[in-house]
JSON list of N, CA, C and O in Angstrom, two decimals:
[
{"chain": "V", "resi": 1, "resn": "MET", "atom": "N", "xyz": [9.11, -37.94, 7.41]},
{"chain": "V", "resi": 1, "resn": "MET", "atom": "CA", "xyz": [9.88, -36.56, 8.40]},
{"chain": "V", "resi": 1, "resn": "MET", "atom": "C", "xyz": [8.20, -35.65, 8.36]},
{"chain": "V", "resi": 1, "resn": "MET", "atom": "O", "xyz": [7.70, -35.56, 6.89]},
{"chain": "V", "resi": 2, "resn": "THR", "atom": "N", "xyz": [8.01, -35.16, 9.11]},
{"chain": "V", "resi": 2, "resn": "THR", "atom": "CA", "xyz": [7.25, -33.97, 9.45]},
{"chain": "V", "resi": 2, "resn": "THR", "atom": "C", "xyz": [7.47, -32.38, 9.03]},
{"chain": "V", "resi": 2, "resn": "THR", "atom": "O", "xyz": [8.42, -32.55, 9.26]},
{"chain": "V", "resi": 3, "resn": "TYR", "atom": "N", "xyz": [6.71, -32.24, 8.85]},
{"chain": "V", "resi": 3, "resn": "TYR", "atom": "CA", "xyz": [6.86, -30.37, 8.84]},
{"chain": "V", "resi": 3, "resn": "TYR", "atom": "C", "xyz": [6.21, -29.60, 9.41]},
{"chain": "V", "resi": 3, "resn": "TYR", "atom": "O", "xyz": [5.17, -29.48, 9.49]},
{"chain": "V", "resi": 4, "resn": "ALA", "atom": "N", "xyz": [6.42, -29.03, 10.51]},
{"chain": "V", "resi": 4, "resn": "ALA", "atom": "CA", "xyz": [5.83, -28.22, 11.34]},
{"chain": "V", "resi": 4, "resn": "ALA", "atom": "C", "xyz": [5.21, -27.47, 11.42]},
{"chain": "V", "resi": 4, "resn": "ALA", "atom": "O", "xyz": [5.29, -26.40, 9.64]},
{"chain": "V", "resi": 5, "resn": "THR", "atom": "N", "xyz": [4.07, -27.59, 11.73]},
{"chain": "V", "resi": 5, "resn": "THR", "atom": "CA", "xyz": [2.46, -26.62, 11.18]},
{"chain": "V", "resi": 5, "resn": "THR", "atom": "C", "xyz": [3.31, -25.16, 11.28]},
{"chain": "V", "resi": 5, "resn": "THR", "atom": "O", "xyz": [2.82, -24.59, 10.66]},
{"chain": "V", "resi": 6, "resn": "ASP", "atom": "N", "xyz": [3.74, -24.72, 12.17]},
{"chain": "V", "resi": 6, "resn": "ASP", "atom": "CA", "xyz": [4.31, -23.22, 12.28]},
{"chain": "V", "resi": 6, "resn": "ASP", "atom": "C", "xyz": [5.06, -23.15, 11.21]},
{"chain": "V", "resi": 6, "resn": "ASP", "atom": "O", "xyz": [4.61, -21.94, 10.62]},
{"chain": "V", "resi": 7, "resn": "ARG", "atom": "N", "xyz": [5.99, -23.64, 10.53]},
{"chain": "V", "resi": 7, "resn": "ARG", "atom": "CA", "xyz": [6.91, -23.60, 9.42]},
{"chain": "V", "resi": 7, "resn": "ARG", "atom": "C", "xyz": [5.97, -23.22, 8.14]},
{"chain": "V", "resi": 7, "resn": "ARG", "atom": "O", "xyz": [5.97, -22.46, 7.89]},
{"chain": "V", "resi": 8, "resn": "ILE", "atom": "N", "xyz": [5.09, -24.25, 7.86]},
{"chain": "V", "resi": 8, "resn": "ILE", "atom": "CA", "xyz": [3.89, -24.11, 7.10]},
{"chain": "V", "resi": 8, "resn": "ILE", "atom": "C", "xyz": [3.35, -22.89, 6.68]},
{"chain": "V", "resi": 8, "resn": "ILE", "atom": "O", "xyz": [2.78, -21.90, 5.78]},
{"chain": "V", "resi": 9, "resn": "GLN", "atom": "N", "xyz": [2.94, -22.62, 8.09]},
{"chain": "V", "resi": 9, "resn": "GLN", "atom": "CA", "xyz": [2.02, -21.43, 8.22]},
{"chain": "V", "resi": 9, "resn": "GLN", "atom": "C", "xyz": [2.79, -19.69, 7.74]},
{"chain": "V", "resi": 9, "resn": "GLN", "atom": "O", "xyz": [2.52, -18.70, 7.35]},
{"chain": "V", "resi": 10, "resn": "GLU", "atom": "N", "xyz": [4.07, -19.87, 8.54]},
{"chain": "V", "resi": 10, "resn": "GLU", "atom": "CA", "xyz": [5.04, -19.03, 8.29]},
{"chain": "V", "resi": 10, "resn": "GLU", "atom": "C", "xyz": [5.59, -18.65, 6.44]},
{"chain": "V", "resi": 10, "resn": "GLU", "atom": "O", "xyz": [5.48, -17.43, 5.82]},
{"chain": "V", "resi": 11, "resn": "GLU", "atom": "N", "xyz": [5.30, -19.98, 6.08]},
{"chain": "V", "resi": 11, "resn": "GLU", "atom": "CA", "xyz": [5.65, -19.61, 4.33]},
{"chain": "V", "resi": 11, "resn": "GLU", "atom": "C", "xyz": [4.48, -19.31, 3.72]},
{"chain": "V", "resi": 11, "resn": "GLU", "atom": "O", "xyz": [5.01, -18.90, 2.69]},
{"chain": "V", "resi": 12, "resn": "ILE", "atom": "N", "xyz": [3.71, -19.89, 3.96]},
{"chain": "V", "resi": 12, "resn": "ILE", "atom": "CA", "xyz": [2.20, -19.29, 3.24]},
{"chain": "V", "resi": 12, "resn": "ILE", "atom": "C", "xyz": [2.01, -17.81, 3.39]},
{"chain": "V", "resi": 12, "resn": "ILE", "atom": "O", "xyz": [1.92, -16.82, 2.51]},
{"chain": "V", "resi": 13, "resn": "ALA", "atom": "N", "xyz": [2.51, -17.37, 5.01]},
{"chain": "V", "resi": 13, "resn": "ALA", "atom": "CA", "xyz": [2.10, -15.72, 4.56]},
{"chain": "V", "resi": 13, "resn": "ALA", "atom": "C", "xyz": [3.19, -15.38, 3.93]},
{"chain": "V", "resi": 13, "resn": "ALA", "atom": "O", "xyz": [2.67, -14.19, 3.92]},
{"chain": "V", "resi": 14, "resn": "TYR", "atom": "N", "xyz": [4.35, -15.58, 4.24]},
{"chain": "V", "resi": 14, "resn": "TYR", "atom": "CA", "xyz": [5.74, -14.83, 3.27]},
{"chain": "V", "resi": 14, "resn": "TYR", "atom": "C", "xyz": [5.10, -14.87, 1.85]},
{"chain": "V", "resi": 14, "resn": "TYR", "atom": "O", "xyz": [5.13, -14.06, 1.46]},
{"chain": "V", "resi": 15, "resn": "ILE", "atom": "N", "xyz": [4.57, -16.30, 1.41]},
{"chain": "V", "resi": 15, "resn": "ILE", "atom": "CA", "xyz": [4.46, -15.80, -0.37]},
{"chain": "V", "resi": 15, "resn": "ILE", "atom": "C", "xyz": [2.94, -15.21, -0.49]},
{"chain": "V", "resi": 15, "resn": "ILE", "atom": "O", "xyz": [3.32, -13.88, -1.36]},
{"chain": "V", "resi": 16, "resn": "ALA", "atom": "N", "xyz": [2.50, -15.28, 0.17]},
{"chain": "V", "resi": 16, "resn": "ALA", "atom": "CA", "xyz": [0.77, -14.28, 0.26]},
{"chain": "V", "resi": 16, "resn": "ALA", "atom": "C", "xyz": [1.08, -12.95, 0.24]},
{"chain": "V", "resi": 16, "resn": "ALA", "atom": "O", "xyz": [0.59, -12.31, -0.51]},
{"chain": "V", "resi": 17, "resn": "TYR", "atom": "N", "xyz": [2.01, -12.53, 0.93]},
{"chain": "V", "resi": 17, "resn": "TYR", "atom": "CA", "xyz": [2.45, -11.27, 1.31]},
{"chain": "V", "resi": 17, "resn": "TYR", "atom": "C", "xyz": [2.91, -10.67, 0.46]},
{"chain": "V", "resi": 17, "resn": "TYR", "atom": "O", "xyz": [2.62, -9.63, 0.26]},
{"chain": "V", "resi": 18, "resn": "HIS", "atom": "N", "xyz": [3.70, -11.56, -0.37]},
{"chain": "V", "resi": 18, "resn": "HIS", "atom": "CA", "xyz": [4.84, -10.86, -1.18]},
{"chain": "V", "resi": 18, "resn": "HIS", "atom": "C", "xyz": [4.26, -10.60, -2.95]},
{"chain": "V", "resi": 18, "resn": "HIS", "atom": "O", "xyz": [4.46, -9.87, -3.71]},
{"chain": "V", "resi": 19, "resn": "PHE", "atom": "N", "xyz": [3.65, -12.33, -2.59]},
{"chain": "V", "resi": 19, "resn": "PHE", "atom": "CA", "xyz": [2.86, -12.54, -4.29]},
{"chain": "V", "resi": 19, "resn": "PHE", "atom": "C", "xyz": [1.55, -12.27, -4.67]},
{"chain": "V", "resi": 19, "resn": "PHE", "atom": "O", "xyz": [0.78, -12.50, -5.65]},
{"chain": "V", "resi": 20, "resn": "HIS", "atom": "N", "xyz": [0.83, -12.24, -3.27]},
{"chain": "V", "resi": 20, "resn": "HIS", "atom": "CA", "xyz": [-0.78, -11.59, -3.11]},
{"chain": "V", "resi": 20, "resn": "HIS", "atom": "C", "xyz": [-1.54, -13.16, -3.88]},
{"chain": "V", "resi": 20, "resn": "HIS", "atom": "O", "xyz": [-2.37, -13.01, -4.57]},
{"chain": "V", "resi": 21, "resn": "TRP", "atom": "N", "xyz": [-1.02, -13.93, -3.77]},
{"chain": "V", "resi": 21, "resn": "TRP", "atom": "CA", "xyz": [-1.39, -15.44, -3.89]},
{"chain": "V", "resi": 21, "resn": "TRP", "atom": "C", "xyz": [-2.51, -15.70, -3.13]},
{"chain": "V", "resi": 21, "resn": "TRP", "atom": "O", "xyz": [-2.28, -15.65, -2.15]},
{"chain": "V", "resi": 22, "resn": "SER", "atom": "N", "xyz": [-3.82, -16.81, -3.12]},
{"chain": "V", "resi": 22, "resn": "SER", "atom": "CA", "xyz": [-4.60, -17.16, -2.57]},
{"chain": "V", "resi": 22, "resn": "SER", "atom": "C", "xyz": [-3.90, -18.33, -1.84]},
{"chain": "V", "resi": 22, "resn": "SER", "atom": "O", "xyz": [-3.22, -19.00, -2.07]},
{"chain": "V", "resi": 23, "resn": "LEU", "atom": "N", "xyz": [-4.94, -18.86, -1.19]},
{"chain": "V", "resi": 23, "resn": "LEU", "atom": "CA", "xyz": [-4.31, -19.66, 0.12]},
{"chain": "V", "resi": 23, "resn": "LEU", "atom": "C", "xyz": [-4.30, -20.64, -0.40]},
{"chain": "V", "resi": 23, "resn": "LEU", "atom": "O", "xyz": [-3.74, -22.07, -0.99]},
{"chain": "V", "resi": 24, "resn": "GLU", "atom": "N", "xyz": [-5.61, -21.11, -1.81]},
{"chain": "V", "resi": 24, "resn": "GLU", "atom": "CA", "xyz": [-5.21, -22.38, -2.15]},
{"chain": "V", "resi": 24, "resn": "GLU", "atom": "C", "xyz": [-4.59, -22.39, -3.17]},
{"chain": "V", "resi": 24, "resn": "GLU", "atom": "O", "xyz": [-3.62, -23.73, -3.38]},
{"chain": "V", "resi": 25, "resn": "THR", "atom": "N", "xyz": [-4.25, -21.52, -4.17]},
{"chain": "V", "resi": 25, "resn": "THR", "atom": "CA", "xyz": [-2.56, -21.24, -5.09]},
{"chain": "V", "resi": 25, "resn": "THR", "atom": "C", "xyz": [-1.55, -22.13, -4.19]},
{"chain": "V", "resi": 25, "resn": "THR", "atom": "O", "xyz": [-0.81, -23.11, -4.59]},
{"chain": "V", "resi": 26, "resn": "ILE", "atom": "N", "xyz": [-1.56, -21.27, -3.09]},
{"chain": "V", "resi": 26, "resn": "ILE", "atom": "CA", "xyz": [0.21, -21.65, -2.20]},
{"chain": "V", "resi": 26, "resn": "ILE", "atom": "C", "xyz": [-0.54, -22.89, -1.82]},
{"chain": "V", "resi": 26, "resn": "ILE", "atom": "O", "xyz": [0.74, -23.80, -1.28]},
{"chain": "V", "resi": 27, "resn": "LEU", "atom": "N", "xyz": [-0.93, -23.58, -1.02]},
{"chain": "V", "resi": 27, "resn": "LEU", "atom": "CA", "xyz": [-1.02, -24.66, -0.34]},
{"chain": "V", "resi": 27, "resn": "LEU", "atom": "C", "xyz": [-1.15, -25.77, -1.92]},
{"chain": "V", "resi": 27, "resn": "LEU", "atom": "O", "xyz": [-0.98, -27.43, -1.70]},
{"chain": "V", "resi": 28, "resn": "ASP", "atom": "N", "xyz": [-1.47, -25.53, -3.11]},
{"chain": "V", "resi": 28, "resn": "ASP", "atom": "CA", "xyz": [-1.41, -26.66, -4.31]},
{"chain": "V", "resi": 28, "resn": "ASP", "atom": "C", "xyz": [0.08, -27.10, -4.55]},
{"chain": "V", "resi": 28, "resn": "ASP", "atom": "O", "xyz": [0.29, -27.73, -4.96]},
{"chain": "V", "resi": 29, "resn": "LEU", "atom": "N", "xyz": [0.96, -26.03, -4.18]},
{"chain": "V", "resi": 29, "resn": "LEU", "atom": "CA", "xyz": [2.04, -26.44, -4.26]},
{"chain": "V", "resi": 29, "resn": "LEU", "atom": "C", "xyz": [2.79, -27.52, -3.55]},
{"chain": "V", "resi": 29, "resn": "LEU", "atom": "O", "xyz": [2.46, -27.71, -2.81]},
{"chain": "V", "resi": 30, "resn": "GLU", "atom": "N", "xyz": [3.89, -28.26, -4.08]},
{"chain": "V", "resi": 30, "resn": "GLU", "atom": "CA", "xyz": [4.70, -29.05, -3.74]},
{"chain": "V", "resi": 30, "resn": "GLU", "atom": "C", "xyz": [5.38, -28.53, -2.31]},
{"chain": "V", "resi": 30, "resn": "GLU", "atom": "O", "xyz": [5.64, -27.28, -2.73]},
{"chain": "V", "resi": 31, "resn": "HIS", "atom": "N", "xyz": [5.83, -29.15, -1.88]},
{"chain": "V", "resi": 31, "resn": "HIS", "atom": "CA", "xyz": [6.06, -28.88, -0.64]},
{"chain": "V", "resi": 31, "resn": "HIS", "atom": "C", "xyz": [7.98, -27.99, -0.72]},
{"chain": "V", "resi": 31, "resn": "HIS", "atom": "O", "xyz": [8.01, -26.51, -0.76]},
{"chain": "V", "resi": 32, "resn": "ARG", "atom": "N", "xyz": [8.53, -28.70, -1.55]},
{"chain": "V", "resi": 32, "resn": "ARG", "atom": "CA", "xyz": [9.81, -28.06, -2.40]},
{"chain": "V", "resi": 32, "resn": "ARG", "atom": "C", "xyz": [9.35, -27.02, -3.08]},
{"chain": "V", "resi": 32, "resn": "ARG", "atom": "O", "xyz": [10.18, -26.31, -3.27]},
{"chain": "V", "resi": 33, "resn": "ASP", "atom": "N", "xyz": [8.50, -27.17, -3.76]},
{"chain": "V", "resi": 33, "resn": "ASP", "atom": "CA", "xyz": [8.04, -25.24, -5.29]},
{"chain": "V", "resi": 33, "resn": "ASP", "atom": "C", "xyz": [8.08, -24.48, -3.99]},
{"chain": "V", "resi": 33, "resn": "ASP", "atom": "O", "xyz": [8.64, -23.48, -3.99]},
{"chain": "V", "resi": 34, "resn": "ARG", "atom": "N", "xyz": [7.03, -24.76, -3.00]},
{"chain": "V", "resi": 34, "resn": "ARG", "atom": "CA", "xyz": [6.46, -23.80, -2.03]},
{"chain": "V", "resi": 34, "resn": "ARG", "atom": "C", "xyz": [7.96, -23.35, -1.43]},
{"chain": "V", "resi": 34, "resn": "ARG", "atom": "O", "xyz": [7.59, -21.70, -0.99]},
{"chain": "V", "resi": 35, "resn": "ARG", "atom": "N", "xyz": [8.81, -24.31, -0.86]},
{"chain": "V", "resi": 35, "resn": "ARG", "atom": "CA", "xyz": [10.11, -23.55, -0.26]},
{"chain": "V", "resi": 35, "resn": "ARG", "atom": "C", "xyz": [11.07, -22.80, -1.22]},
{"chain": "V", "resi": 35, "resn": "ARG", "atom": "O", "xyz": [11.69, -21.86, -0.49]},
{"chain": "V", "resi": 36, "resn": "GLY", "atom": "N", "xyz": [11.25, -23.50, -2.65]},
{"chain": "V", "resi": 36, "resn": "GLY", "atom": "CA", "xyz": [11.85, -22.47, -3.41]},
{"chain": "V", "resi": 36, "resn": "GLY", "atom": "C", "xyz": [11.40, -21.16, -3.43]},
{"chain": "V", "resi": 36, "resn": "GLY", "atom": "O", "xyz": [11.92, -20.24, -3.66]},
{"chain": "V", "resi": 37, "resn": "TYR", "atom": "N", "xyz": [10.13, -20.93, -3.35]},
{"chain": "V", "resi": 37, "resn": "TYR", "atom": "CA", "xyz": [9.61, -19.46, -3.94]},
{"chain": "V", "resi": 37, "resn": "TYR", "atom": "C", "xyz": [10.10, -18.60, -2.22]},
{"chain": "V", "resi": 37, "resn": "TYR", "atom": "O", "xyz": [10.04, -17.57, -2.44]},
{"chain": "V", "resi": 38, "resn": "THR", "atom": "N", "xyz": [9.83, -19.21, -1.26]},
{"chain": "V", "resi": 38, "resn": "THR", "atom": "CA", "xyz": [10.33, -18.51, -0.14]},
{"chain": "V", "resi": 38, "resn": "THR", "atom": "C", "xyz": [11.72, -18.42, -0.28]},
{"chain": "V", "resi": 38, "resn": "THR", "atom": "O", "xyz": [11.92, -16.84, -0.06]},
{"chain": "V", "resi": 39, "resn": "GLU", "atom": "N", "xyz": [12.77, -18.91, -0.32]},
{"chain": "V", "resi": 39, "resn": "GLU", "atom": "CA", "xyz": [13.77, -19.05, -0.71]},
{"chain": "V", "resi": 39, "resn": "GLU", "atom": "C", "xyz": [14.28, -17.74, -1.95]},
{"chain": "V", "resi": 39, "resn": "GLU", "atom": "O", "xyz": [15.39, -16.66, -1.83]},
{"chain": "V", "resi": 40, "resn": "GLN", "atom": "N", "xyz": [13.60, -17.67, -2.91]},
{"chain": "V", "resi": 40, "resn": "GLN", "atom": "CA", "xyz": [13.40, -16.65, -4.10]},
{"chain": "V", "resi": 40, "resn": "GLN", "atom": "C", "xyz": [13.19, -15.27, -3.27]},
{"chain": "V", "resi": 40, "resn": "GLN", "atom": "O", "xyz": [13.67, -14.47, -3.94]},
{"chain": "V", "resi": 41, "resn": "ILE", "atom": "N", "xyz": [11.74, -14.88, -2.73]},
{"chain": "V", "resi": 41, "resn": "ILE", "atom": "CA", "xyz": [11.24, -14.52, -1.94]},
{"chain": "V", "resi": 41, "resn": "ILE", "atom": "C", "xyz": [12.49, -13.70, -1.06]},
{"chain": "V", "resi": 41, "resn": "ILE", "atom": "O", "xyz": [12.88, -12.17, -0.91]},
{"chain": "V", "resi": 42, "resn": "ALA", "atom": "N", "xyz": [13.21, -14.51, -0.20]},
{"chain": "V", "resi": 42, "resn": "ALA", "atom": "CA", "xyz": [14.52, -13.49, 0.71]},
{"chain": "V", "resi": 42, "resn": "ALA", "atom": "C", "xyz": [15.41, -13.17, 0.05]},
{"chain": "V", "resi": 42, "resn": "ALA", "atom": "O", "xyz": [15.81, -12.07, -0.08]},
{"chain": "V", "resi": 43, "resn": "ALA", "atom": "N", "xyz": [15.66, -13.90, -1.46]},
{"chain": "V", "resi": 43, "resn": "ALA", "atom": "CA", "xyz": [16.51, -13.33, -1.77]},
{"chain": "V", "resi": 43, "resn": "ALA", "atom": "C", "xyz": [16.59, -11.96, -2.34]},
{"chain": "V", "resi": 43, "resn": "ALA", "atom": "O", "xyz": [17.19, -11.05, -2.72]},
{"chain": "V", "resi": 44, "resn": "LEU", "atom": "N", "xyz": [15.17, -11.63, -2.81]},
{"chain": "V", "resi": 44, "resn": "LEU", "atom": "CA", "xyz": [14.87, -10.85, -3.61]},
{"chain": "V", "resi": 44, "resn": "LEU", "atom": "C", "xyz": [14.99, -9.14, -2.60]},
{"chain": "V", "resi": 44, "resn": "LEU", "atom": "O", "xyz": [14.73, -8.32, -2.86]},
{"chain": "V", "resi": 45, "resn": "VAL", "atom": "N", "xyz": [14.17, -9.71, -1.41]},
{"chain": "V", "resi": 45, "resn": "VAL", "atom": "CA", "xyz": [13.58, -8.26, -0.07]},
{"chain": "V", "resi": 45, "resn": "VAL", "atom": "C", "xyz": [15.74, -8.19, 0.34]},
{"chain": "V", "resi": 45, "resn": "VAL", "atom": "O", "xyz": [15.92, -7.18, 0.66]},
{"chain": "V", "resi": 46, "resn": "SER", "atom": "N", "xyz": [16.69, -9.50, 0.15]},
{"chain": "V", "resi": 46, "resn": "SER", "atom": "CA", "xyz": [17.80, -8.99, 0.74]},
{"chain": "V", "resi": 46, "resn": "SER", "atom": "C", "xyz": [18.59, -8.12, -0.20]},
{"chain": "V", "resi": 46, "resn": "SER", "atom": "O", "xyz": [19.11, -7.44, -0.30]},
{"chain": "V", "resi": 47, "resn": "ARG", "atom": "N", "xyz": [18.11, -8.36, -1.55]},
{"chain": "V", "resi": 47, "resn": "ARG", "atom": "CA", "xyz": [18.55, -7.74, -2.78]},
{"chain": "V", "resi": 47, "resn": "ARG", "atom": "C", "xyz": [18.21, -6.44, -2.61]},
{"chain": "V", "resi": 47, "resn": "ARG", "atom": "O", "xyz": [19.03, -5.14, -2.70]},
{"chain": "V", "resi": 48, "resn": "GLY", "atom": "N", "xyz": [17.38, -5.88, -2.68]},
{"chain": "V", "resi": 48, "resn": "GLY", "atom": "CA", "xyz": [16.39, -5.00, -2.43]},
{"chain": "V", "resi": 48, "resn": "GLY", "atom": "C", "xyz": [16.90, -4.11, -1.35]},
{"chain": "V", "resi": 48, "resn": "GLY", "atom": "O", "xyz": [17.15, -2.82, -1.20]},
{"chain": "V", "resi": 49, "resn": "ALA", "atom": "N", "xyz": [16.80, -4.46, 0.04]},
{"chain": "V", "resi": 49, "resn": "ALA", "atom": "CA", "xyz": [17.63, -3.94, 0.78]},
{"chain": "V", "resi": 49, "resn": "ALA", "atom": "C", "xyz": [18.83, -3.52, 0.36]},
{"chain": "V", "resi": 49, "resn": "ALA", "atom": "O", "xyz": [19.03, -2.30, 1.52]},
{"chain": "V", "resi": 50, "resn": "GLY", "atom": "N", "xyz": [19.27, -4.77, 0.05]},
{"chain": "V", "resi": 50, "resn": "GLY", "atom": "CA", "xyz": [21.06, -3.80, -0.11]},
{"chain": "V", "resi": 50, "resn": "GLY", "atom": "C", "xyz": [20.99, -2.70, -1.10]},
{"chain": "V", "resi": 50, "resn": "GLY", "atom": "O", "xyz": [21.90, -1.97, -1.16]},
{"chain": "V", "resi": 51, "resn": "GLU", "atom": "N", "xyz": [20.03, -2.31, -2.04]},
{"chain": "V", "resi": 51, "resn": "GLU", "atom": "CA", "xyz": [19.78, -1.06, -2.61]},
{"chain": "V", "resi": 51, "resn": "GLU", "atom": "C", "xyz": [19.53, 0.18, -2.62]},
{"chain": "V", "resi": 51, "resn": "GLU", "atom": "O", "xyz": [19.65, 1.19, -2.94]},
{"chain": "V", "resi": 52, "resn": "GLY", "atom": "N", "xyz": [18.74, -0.17, -1.64]},
{"chain": "V", "resi": 52, "resn": "GLY", "atom": "CA", "xyz": [18.44, 0.90, -0.52]},
{"chain": "V", "resi": 52, "resn": "GLY", "atom": "C", "xyz": [19.12, 1.84, -0.04]},
{"chain": "V", "resi": 52, "resn": "GLY", "atom": "O", "xyz": [19.54, 2.53, 0.68]}
]
């Protein structure tokens, strides 16, 4: 199975924006870990939006 380049770029941008990690650090993550971070960020953002 291949993973769409657009989706990878979205994940990279999302993690970089929220965690301020370098491109190299993000690309060093396994796909499963990178996807997990994007899910955790989304949960935090949603939780924060509900509080404000």
